[in-house]
Amino acid sequence: MNRRLFLCGMGMAAAGAALSGRAAEGGATARPKNIVLILADDLGWGDVACYGAQGVATPNVDRLAREGMRFTDAHASAATCTPTRYSLLTGEYAWRKKGTGIAPGDAALLIEPGRATLPSVLKKAGYTTGVVGKWHLGLGLGGDRIDWNHEIAPGPREIGFDYSFLLPATGDRAPCVYVENQRVVGLDPADPIKVSYDLQGENFPGELDGRRDRAGLKLDWSHGHHYTVVNGIGRIGYMTGGKKARWVDEDMADTLAAKGSAFIERNKDKPFFLYFATHDIHVPRVPNPRFVGKTSMGARGDAIVQFDFQVGAILDALDRCGLKDDTLVILSSDNGPVLDDGYKDQAVERLGAHRPAGLFRGHKYSAYEGGTRVPFIARWPKQIKAGTESSALVSLVDWVATAAALTGQALSPADAPDSFSFAAALRDAKAPARASLISQDPVLSVRAGVWKFIPENNKRNGPQRPDTGLLGDPDAFVKGGSDNGSWNVAQLYDTAADPREANNLAGQQPERVAALRALLEKAKADGRTRP
Ligand code: NG6
Ligand code: CA
């Protein structure tokens, strides 16, 4: 066919896409029937076999990679949970909004109802939306203004989720109950729940206390986690009541897998979006007995196997419903790995040769790559070529723009101010995504291409090496220590040539440092980075 004639028969956008060799962004053919986001908690870049894990088998995660595309330079928005999840759902860098640091279990809902969110964008496009698992974004009005014994609002419903089944905060924070469609599951009205985060105070009368009753704990704490005791495990925060409603940690993975699978089954005949946020592999790591001893790494390794089981359950549900080919599944993690995160679960002692952050330096809470560079696997058999790999720079803050692009919607200027679509990168392993990225915790750091800039941080003199230019030990983490990068010198690394960020080039390249610093300052001043 004559090329000109061929192009004339197509819409402009489609013609442009044909010329560039890609499917039209947002065009009808590009929309996945369903979207499933599987978000692990604290799973590091190197914690799954398809990213090089040692000593733990992850057949279901590996299956996703084999059938889809494995990203090697994808990032959580922050090196801790709440800011990453805030950015994921809003498309806004969390550091723009006060109060989005690690949230207590009685925080108020952090996302304003009415703003564009990942679920609201997809709901507008006709998807039924659901969230199952860890929330950690606050609920209701916060503090004493949350009544855990009635409907709790605002919550997931008010920001776009049709269905929710939640751990309100984290596995290690009170209240230790599930909340389904904004009501505590299995609550006996005769045993009402009260929660307190006055951590200088005491637990409610008659409740166990992790310090006073330490000898009876089934899992001892190493730091924090000495407040209320639920299921023999000390937690952060106090609670009383709701005895019958309290979760059993050992059953949590099965409960979440069942709720996630049931959502898929219920909605199999219409488009749906499922945000499946596991508790694994966060602390407390108390896997079901059938996973105990499956690795030589103790509870942390066994929790990875349990995470993989949940991935398998979701993939099986998609297979059973015949939805595999036209469902976009993306698996990632909310921040990098951590070993001792407050419980004596042998994560350090039994690590062996396993490297949770792979070849990268840093960990959860750290500004080095290991803090945010996470596994990111996308499978969509209809559109993504199996067994491919992409080195595009992407971030979880990019989900909102990606969802809009995939469903052919334009975002208004105020929406998702820091979100860039990675839809093109899904279809073309060679396509670039964003050019630069700002990551959070404990300072704001910048990536532009392969370059990484960590500004000097005068407020936090973490490991006490002020002004000496000594930048600690890149292996501190795997030896059980922490390596937060909170020194008083600016740091510049070539993350391609030096993934361990051991060779600080800031002194040698002042111009590059100045350019990256300017990029960061502009992003702050402009209030947005999306053009
Ligand atoms: C810290 C907790 C840690 C973990 C983290 C949040 C202590 C000593 N440490 O304050 O155990 O809960 O908060 O993790 O209590 S996150 O993945 O949800 O960000
Ligand atoms: Ca986390």
Short mmCIF file of N, CA and C in Angstrom, two decimals, residues 89 109 119 128-135 138-139 151-168 177-185 255-256 259-260 263 266-267 273-277:
data_model
loop_
_atom_site.label_atom_id
_atom_site.label_comp_id
_atom_site.label_asym_id
_atom_site.label_seq_id
_atom_site.Cartn_x
_atom_site.Cartn_y
_atom_site.Cartn_z
N LEU A 89 -0.15 6.83 44.82
CA LEU A 89 -1.59 7.04 44.60
C LEU A 89 -1.92 8.44 44.11
N LEU A 109 -6.47 10.33 57.29
CA LEU A 109 -6.26 10.06 55.86
C LEU A 109 -5.38 11.17 55.26
N PRO A 119 -6.61 5.27 41.75
CA PRO A 119 -7.91 4.62 41.57
C PRO A 119 -8.96 5.54 40.95
N THR A 128 -13.44 -1.14 37.87
CA THR A 128 -13.82 -1.34 39.26
C THR A 128 -12.52 -1.44 40.05
N THR A 129 -12.42 -0.67 41.13
CA THR A 129 -11.12 -0.52 41.78
C THR A 129 -11.12 -1.14 43.17
N GLY A 130 -10.04 -1.81 43.52
CA GLY A 130 -9.95 -2.43 44.84
C GLY A 130 -8.55 -2.37 45.40
N VAL A 131 -8.46 -2.29 46.72
CA VAL A 131 -7.16 -2.35 47.40
C VAL A 131 -7.25 -3.43 48.46
N VAL A 132 -6.25 -4.30 48.48
CA VAL A 132 -6.17 -5.36 49.48
C VAL A 132 -4.77 -5.32 50.07
N GLY A 133 -4.69 -5.18 51.42
CA GLY A 133 -3.39 -5.28 52.08
C GLY A 133 -3.02 -4.04 52.85
N LYS A 134 -1.71 -3.76 52.84
CA LYS A 134 -1.19 -2.67 53.68
C LYS A 134 -1.60 -1.30 53.14
N TRP A 135 -2.11 -0.47 54.02
CA TRP A 135 -2.56 0.87 53.62
C TRP A 135 -1.51 1.90 54.04
N GLY A 138 -3.15 6.51 56.61
CA GLY A 138 -4.11 7.16 57.50
C GLY A 138 -5.55 6.86 57.12
N LEU A 139 -6.42 6.99 58.13
CA LEU A 139 -7.85 6.72 57.93
C LEU A 139 -8.65 7.72 58.74
N GLU A 151 -18.22 2.89 61.08
CA GLU A 151 -17.59 3.12 59.78
C GLU A 151 -16.53 4.22 59.91
N ILE A 152 -15.38 3.99 59.31
CA ILE A 152 -14.28 4.95 59.40
C ILE A 152 -14.18 5.69 58.07
N ALA A 153 -14.39 7.00 58.11
CA ALA A 153 -14.35 7.78 56.87
C ALA A 153 -13.77 9.16 57.18
N PRO A 154 -13.09 9.79 56.21
CA PRO A 154 -12.85 9.29 54.86
C PRO A 154 -11.78 8.20 54.85
N GLY A 155 -11.81 7.42 53.78
CA GLY A 155 -10.87 6.31 53.63
C GLY A 155 -10.69 6.01 52.16
N PRO A 156 -10.33 4.78 51.85
CA PRO A 156 -10.08 4.41 50.46
C PRO A 156 -11.24 4.75 49.52
N ARG A 157 -12.47 4.57 50.01
CA ARG A 157 -13.63 4.85 49.15
C ARG A 157 -13.66 6.30 48.69
N GLU A 158 -13.32 7.20 49.61
CA GLU A 158 -13.41 8.64 49.30
C GLU A 158 -12.30 9.08 48.34
N ILE A 159 -11.28 8.25 48.13
CA ILE A 159 -10.26 8.63 47.15
C ILE A 159 -10.28 7.73 45.91
N GLY A 160 -11.34 6.91 45.77
CA GLY A 160 -11.52 6.24 44.49
C GLY A 160 -11.56 4.72 44.49
N PHE A 161 -11.43 4.09 45.66
CA PHE A 161 -11.48 2.62 45.68
C PHE A 161 -12.90 2.14 45.95
N ASP A 162 -13.42 1.29 45.08
CA ASP A 162 -14.75 0.72 45.29
C ASP A 162 -14.74 -0.30 46.41
N TYR A 163 -13.61 -0.99 46.59
CA TYR A 163 -13.52 -2.05 47.60
C TYR A 163 -12.20 -1.91 48.32
N SER A 164 -12.22 -2.19 49.64
CA SER A 164 -10.96 -2.18 50.38
C SER A 164 -10.95 -3.25 51.45
N PHE A 165 -9.81 -3.87 51.62
CA PHE A 165 -9.58 -4.80 52.73
C PHE A 165 -8.17 -4.50 53.23
N LEU A 166 -8.07 -3.91 54.41
CA LEU A 166 -6.80 -3.28 54.79
C LEU A 166 -6.21 -3.77 56.10
N LEU A 167 -4.88 -3.71 56.17
CA LEU A 167 -4.17 -3.51 57.43
C LEU A 167 -4.09 -1.99 57.51
N PRO A 168 -4.68 -1.38 58.54
CA PRO A 168 -4.77 0.08 58.53
C PRO A 168 -3.41 0.77 58.38
N VAL A 177 -5.96 -5.15 63.48
CA VAL A 177 -7.24 -5.70 63.00
C VAL A 177 -7.36 -5.38 61.51
N TYR A 178 -8.14 -6.17 60.80
CA TYR A 178 -8.41 -5.87 59.39
C TYR A 178 -9.61 -4.92 59.29
N VAL A 179 -9.57 -4.08 58.28
CA VAL A 179 -10.66 -3.13 58.06
C VAL A 179 -11.16 -3.34 56.63
N GLU A 180 -12.41 -3.85 56.52
CA GLU A 180 -12.96 -4.14 55.19
C GLU A 180 -14.06 -3.13 54.88
N ASN A 181 -13.93 -2.47 53.75
CA ASN A 181 -14.89 -1.42 53.39
C ASN A 181 -15.12 -0.47 54.56
N GLN A 182 -14.03 -0.17 55.25
CA GLN A 182 -13.99 0.88 56.26
C GLN A 182 -14.68 0.51 57.59
N ARG A 183 -14.83 -0.81 57.79
CA ARG A 183 -15.30 -1.29 59.10
C ARG A 183 -14.39 -2.41 59.57
N VAL A 184 -14.10 -2.42 60.89
CA VAL A 184 -13.26 -3.48 61.45
C VAL A 184 -13.95 -4.82 61.25
N VAL A 185 -13.21 -5.81 60.77
CA VAL A 185 -13.77 -7.14 60.49
C VAL A 185 -13.87 -7.93 61.79
N THR A 255 -4.86 -14.86 54.27
CA THR A 255 -6.04 -13.98 54.28
C THR A 255 -5.97 -13.00 53.11
N LEU A 256 -4.82 -12.37 52.93
CA LEU A 256 -4.70 -11.38 51.85
C LEU A 256 -4.81 -12.05 50.48
N LYS A 259 -8.43 -12.72 49.82
CA LYS A 259 -9.21 -11.50 49.53
C LYS A 259 -8.87 -10.95 48.14
N GLY A 260 -7.59 -10.99 47.78
CA GLY A 260 -7.18 -10.51 46.46
C GLY A 260 -7.76 -11.39 45.35
N PHE A 263 -11.49 -10.82 44.91
CA PHE A 263 -11.80 -9.58 44.17
C PHE A 263 -11.72 -9.85 42.67
N ARG A 266 -14.70 -12.05 41.56
CA ARG A 266 -15.96 -11.30 41.58
C ARG A 266 -16.09 -10.35 40.40
N ASN A 267 -14.96 -9.84 39.96
CA ASN A 267 -15.00 -8.79 38.93
C ASN A 267 -14.53 -9.26 37.57
N PHE A 273 -9.20 -2.82 38.52
CA PHE A 273 -7.86 -2.48 38.98
C PHE A 273 -7.73 -2.98 40.40
N LEU A 274 -6.74 -3.83 40.64
CA LEU A 274 -6.48 -4.32 41.99
C LEU A 274 -5.10 -3.86 42.44
N TYR A 275 -5.08 -3.16 43.56
CA TYR A 275 -3.82 -2.77 44.22
C TYR A 275 -3.65 -3.77 45.36
N PHE A 276 -2.73 -4.71 45.17
CA PHE A 276 -2.52 -5.80 46.13
C PHE A 276 -1.21 -5.54 46.86
N ALA A 277 -1.31 -5.09 48.11
CA ALA A 277 -0.15 -4.62 48.87
C ALA A 277 0.13 -5.59 50.01
#
